[in-house]
Amino acid sequence: MEIKHSVYTVLNSAYITFGKIFIQSYFEHNLDSCNYLFILDAGLNKSDIKWLSQFNKIQIIGSDITTSFKNGNTSEDWTKTVVAKTYGLREILNTYNVTPLVMIDSDCLILQEISSLIDMNKDIQICNRPNHQTPMLGSYVSINNPSSEFLDKWIQTIPTISTPWKESPALSKVYLEYKDKLNIGLIPEHIVSCYEKNKITDDVKIVHFKSGAAHKTIEEAIYKRIYERGFGEIVKKYV
């Protein structure tokens, strides 16, 4: 059954190449089942906002941060954006009556429909990589039955994480606290955060161009994470 849903992501102009791939590939496979695609504006320029405005299902949400990622993806700018992302998730759930709301990183390529992943019997569904020190990944989180307590705790935990990658370690901590209080479903990383081309199988719905290292510039990040991994031909129609 096709479940109507909304999607939420964060985008700035430095990341617009990733954003164009994400948005167009998502709509290609999910247009009819999408209510809204919410984008938290973390520093979009006028031309990018104009490009985004061609899609009538996109809602741009203002934020009080403007980031450029000029120092690559471990900079203070990037950390601010990650924290703002989770704040934005809570704000959208509080302001708009939209569930399920699926938070997906904007550096993703959508390969097929995602509504079949949504299980409304689960309060929350999270991308999971077992046997890892950070088993829960914030790159894909579906909020089906919102728990303000869970979101508040996640937001409160993020600043306590000492590593540059804060969102997923905080989520992993909060999951342990709430796994017996809420009905939380786990979605295998392979399905919603596959990042190696040779591991794409029929059940993979999302490719994640996630960072494997700190890149000095956004141009280097785009080259290393998309083209060096062999996805150039697949993304050609979107960029």
Coordinates of C-alpha atoms in Angstrom, one line a residue:
M1 CA 0.0 0.0 0.0
E2 CA 1.3 3.4 -0.9
I3 CA 1.5 5.5 2.2
K4 CA 1.3 9.3 1.8
H5 CA 4.2 10.9 3.6
S6 CA 6.3 14.0 3.8
V7 CA 10.1 14.3 3.8
Y8 CA 12.4 16.7 5.6
T9 CA 16.0 17.6 4.8
V10 CA 18.6 20.4 5.3
L11 CA 20.3 22.2 2.4
N12 CA 22.6 25.1 1.7
S13 CA 24.1 26.4 -1.5
A14 CA 27.4 24.5 -1.0
Y15 CA 25.4 21.3 -1.0
I16 CA 23.1 22.2 -3.9
T17 CA 24.6 19.6 -6.2
F18 CA 23.8 16.9 -3.7
G19 CA 20.4 18.5 -3.2
K20 CA 19.5 18.5 -6.8
I21 CA 20.3 14.8 -7.1
F22 CA 18.3 14.1 -3.9
I23 CA 15.2 16.2 -4.8
Q24 CA 14.8 15.1 -8.4
S25 CA 15.5 11.4 -7.7
Y26 CA 13.0 11.5 -4.8
F27 CA 10.2 13.1 -6.9
E28 CA 10.9 10.8 -9.8
H29 CA 9.9 7.8 -7.7
N30 CA 7.7 9.3 -5.0
L31 CA 5.8 12.3 -6.4
D32 CA 2.3 10.8 -6.0
S33 CA 2.9 9.6 -2.4
C34 CA 4.5 12.9 -1.3
N35 CA 2.6 15.5 0.7
Y36 CA 5.4 17.9 1.2
L37 CA 9.2 18.0 0.9
F38 CA 10.4 20.4 3.7
I39 CA 13.8 21.9 3.3
L40 CA 15.5 23.7 6.1
D41 CA 17.4 26.7 4.6
A42 CA 20.9 26.6 6.1
G43 CA 22.2 29.2 3.6
L44 CA 20.6 29.0 0.2
N45 CA 21.3 31.7 -2.3
K46 CA 18.6 33.4 -4.4
S47 CA 19.2 31.3 -7.5
D48 CA 19.0 28.1 -5.6
I49 CA 15.7 29.2 -3.9
K50 CA 14.4 30.0 -7.4
W51 CA 15.4 26.6 -8.6
L52 CA 13.6 24.9 -5.6
S53 CA 10.5 27.0 -6.1
Q54 CA 9.7 25.2 -9.4
F55 CA 8.5 22.2 -7.2
N56 CA 5.1 22.9 -5.7
K57 CA 5.5 20.3 -3.0
I58 CA 8.6 21.9 -1.6
Q59 CA 8.3 24.0 1.5
I60 CA 11.4 26.0 2.4
I61 CA 11.7 26.6 6.2
G62 CA 13.8 29.5 7.4
S63 CA 16.5 29.0 10.0
D64 CA 18.7 31.4 11.9
I65 CA 21.9 29.9 10.6
T66 CA 23.7 30.5 7.4
T67 CA 26.5 28.1 6.6
S68 CA 28.8 27.6 3.6
F69 CA 30.9 24.5 4.5
K70 CA 33.9 26.5 3.2
N71 CA 36.2 24.4 5.5
G72 CA 34.8 21.1 4.5
N73 CA 32.4 18.8 6.4
T74 CA 34.0 18.8 9.8
S75 CA 33.9 22.5 10.2
E76 CA 32.0 24.4 12.9
D77 CA 29.5 25.4 10.1
W78 CA 28.8 21.8 9.5
T79 CA 28.3 21.0 13.2
K80 CA 25.8 23.9 13.5
T81 CA 23.8 22.6 10.6
V82 CA 23.6 19.1 12.0
V83 CA 22.3 20.4 15.3
A84 CA 19.8 22.7 13.5
K85 CA 18.6 19.7 11.5
T86 CA 17.2 18.0 14.5
Y87 CA 15.7 21.2 15.9
G88 CA 14.0 21.7 12.5
L89 CA 12.5 18.2 12.6
R90 CA 10.9 19.1 15.9
E91 CA 9.7 22.5 14.7
I92 CA 8.0 21.0 11.6
L93 CA 6.3 18.3 13.7
N94 CA 5.1 21.0 16.1
T95 CA 4.0 23.5 13.4
Y96 CA 2.6 21.3 10.6
N97 CA 0.2 18.4 11.2
V98 CA 2.3 16.0 9.0
T99 CA 3.0 12.4 9.8
P100 CA 4.7 10.3 8.8
L101 CA 7.6 12.6 8.3
V102 CA 10.8 11.0 7.0
M103 CA 14.1 12.8 7.7
I104 CA 16.7 12.0 5.0
D105 CA 20.1 13.5 4.5
S106 CA 20.3 15.7 1.4
D107 CA 23.4 13.9 0.1
C108 CA 21.3 10.9 -1.0
L109 CA 20.1 9.4 -4.2
I110 CA 16.7 7.8 -4.2
L111 CA 16.5 4.7 -6.3
Q112 CA 12.8 3.8 -5.8
E113 CA 9.7 4.5 -3.8
I114 CA 10.1 4.7 0.0
S115 CA 6.5 4.5 1.2
S116 CA 6.6 0.7 1.5
L117 CA 9.3 1.2 4.2
I118 CA 6.9 3.1 6.4
D119 CA 5.3 1.0 9.1
M120 CA 2.6 3.0 10.9
N121 CA 2.6 0.4 13.7
K122 CA 6.0 1.8 14.7
D123 CA 6.3 5.1 16.4
I124 CA 9.7 5.8 14.9
Q125 CA 11.9 3.9 12.3
I126 CA 15.6 4.4 12.2
C127 CA 18.4 3.4 9.9
N128 CA 20.4 0.8 11.7
R129 CA 23.9 -0.7 11.4
P130 CA 24.3 -3.5 14.0
N131 CA 27.6 -4.3 15.7
H132 CA 28.8 -0.7 15.4
Q133 CA 29.7 1.8 18.1
T134 CA 27.2 4.1 16.5
P135 CA 24.4 1.7 15.5
M136 CA 21.6 4.3 14.8
L137 CA 22.1 6.6 11.9
G138 CA 20.4 10.0 11.6
S139 CA 20.5 9.9 7.8
Y140 CA 17.1 8.2 7.7
V141 CA 14.6 8.6 10.5
S142 CA 10.9 8.2 10.0
I143 CA 8.6 9.8 12.6
N144 CA 5.3 8.0 12.3
N145 CA 3.8 8.7 15.7
P146 CA 5.6 11.7 17.2
S147 CA 7.1 11.6 20.7
S148 CA 8.1 15.0 21.8
E149 CA 9.9 13.5 24.8
F150 CA 12.2 11.4 22.4
L151 CA 12.9 14.4 20.2
D152 CA 13.6 16.7 23.1
K153 CA 16.0 14.2 24.6
W154 CA 17.8 13.7 21.2
I155 CA 18.2 17.5 20.9
Q156 CA 19.5 17.8 24.5
T157 CA 22.0 15.0 23.9
I158 CA 23.6 16.3 20.7
P159 CA 25.7 19.1 22.4
T160 CA 27.1 16.5 24.9
I161 CA 28.7 14.5 22.1
S162 CA 32.4 15.4 21.8
T163 CA 33.0 14.2 18.2
P164 CA 32.3 16.3 15.1
W165 CA 29.7 13.7 14.1
K166 CA 27.1 14.3 16.8
E167 CA 23.7 13.5 15.5
S168 CA 23.9 9.8 15.1
P169 CA 25.9 9.1 18.3
A170 CA 23.2 11.1 20.2
L171 CA 20.4 9.2 18.5
S172 CA 22.1 5.9 19.4
K173 CA 22.2 7.0 23.0
V174 CA 18.6 8.1 23.1
Y175 CA 17.5 4.9 21.3
L176 CA 18.8 2.8 24.2
E177 CA 16.9 4.9 26.7
Y178 CA 13.6 4.7 24.7
K179 CA 13.7 1.3 23.0
D180 CA 11.4 -0.2 25.7
K181 CA 9.2 2.9 26.0
L182 CA 8.4 3.4 22.3
N183 CA 7.8 1.0 19.4
I184 CA 10.9 1.7 17.4
G185 CA 11.5 -0.1 14.1
L186 CA 15.0 -0.6 12.7
I187 CA 15.7 -0.4 8.9
P188 CA 18.9 -2.0 7.7
E189 CA 21.6 0.4 6.6
H190 CA 21.9 -1.5 3.4
I191 CA 18.4 -0.5 2.3
V192 CA 18.4 3.3 3.1
S193 CA 22.1 4.2 3.3
C194 CA 24.0 2.1 0.8
Y195 CA 27.2 3.9 -0.3
E196 CA 29.0 1.3 -2.4
K197 CA 28.0 0.9 -6.0
N198 CA 28.8 -2.8 -6.1
K199 CA 26.5 -3.5 -3.1
I200 CA 23.4 -2.1 -4.8
T201 CA 20.8 -4.8 -5.0
D202 CA 17.0 -4.8 -5.8
D203 CA 16.1 -4.0 -2.2
V204 CA 18.3 -0.9 -2.0
K205 CA 16.1 2.2 -1.9
I206 CA 18.6 4.9 -1.0
V207 CA 22.2 5.5 -1.9
H208 CA 24.0 7.7 0.6
F209 CA 27.0 9.7 -0.6
K210 CA 28.2 9.9 3.0
S211 CA 31.5 11.2 4.0
G212 CA 34.2 8.6 4.6
A213 CA 36.8 11.3 5.5
A214 CA 37.2 15.0 6.1
H215 CA 37.3 16.8 2.7
K216 CA 39.0 20.2 2.4
T217 CA 36.4 21.7 0.0
I218 CA 32.9 20.9 -1.1
E219 CA 34.2 20.3 -4.7
E220 CA 36.5 17.6 -3.4
A221 CA 33.6 16.1 -1.4
I222 CA 31.4 15.9 -4.5
Y223 CA 34.1 14.3 -6.6
K224 CA 35.2 11.8 -3.9
R225 CA 31.7 10.8 -2.8
I226 CA 29.8 10.7 -6.1
Y227 CA 32.2 10.3 -9.0
E228 CA 35.1 8.4 -7.5
R229 CA 32.6 5.8 -6.1
G230 CA 31.3 5.3 -9.7
F231 CA 27.9 7.0 -9.5
G232 CA 28.6 9.6 -12.1
E233 CA 26.5 7.9 -14.8
I234 CA 23.5 7.4 -12.5
V235 CA 23.4 11.1 -11.4
K236 CA 24.0 12.6 -14.8
K237 CA 20.4 13.3 -15.5
Y238 CA 20.0 15.3 -12.3
V239 CA 23.0 17.6 -12.4

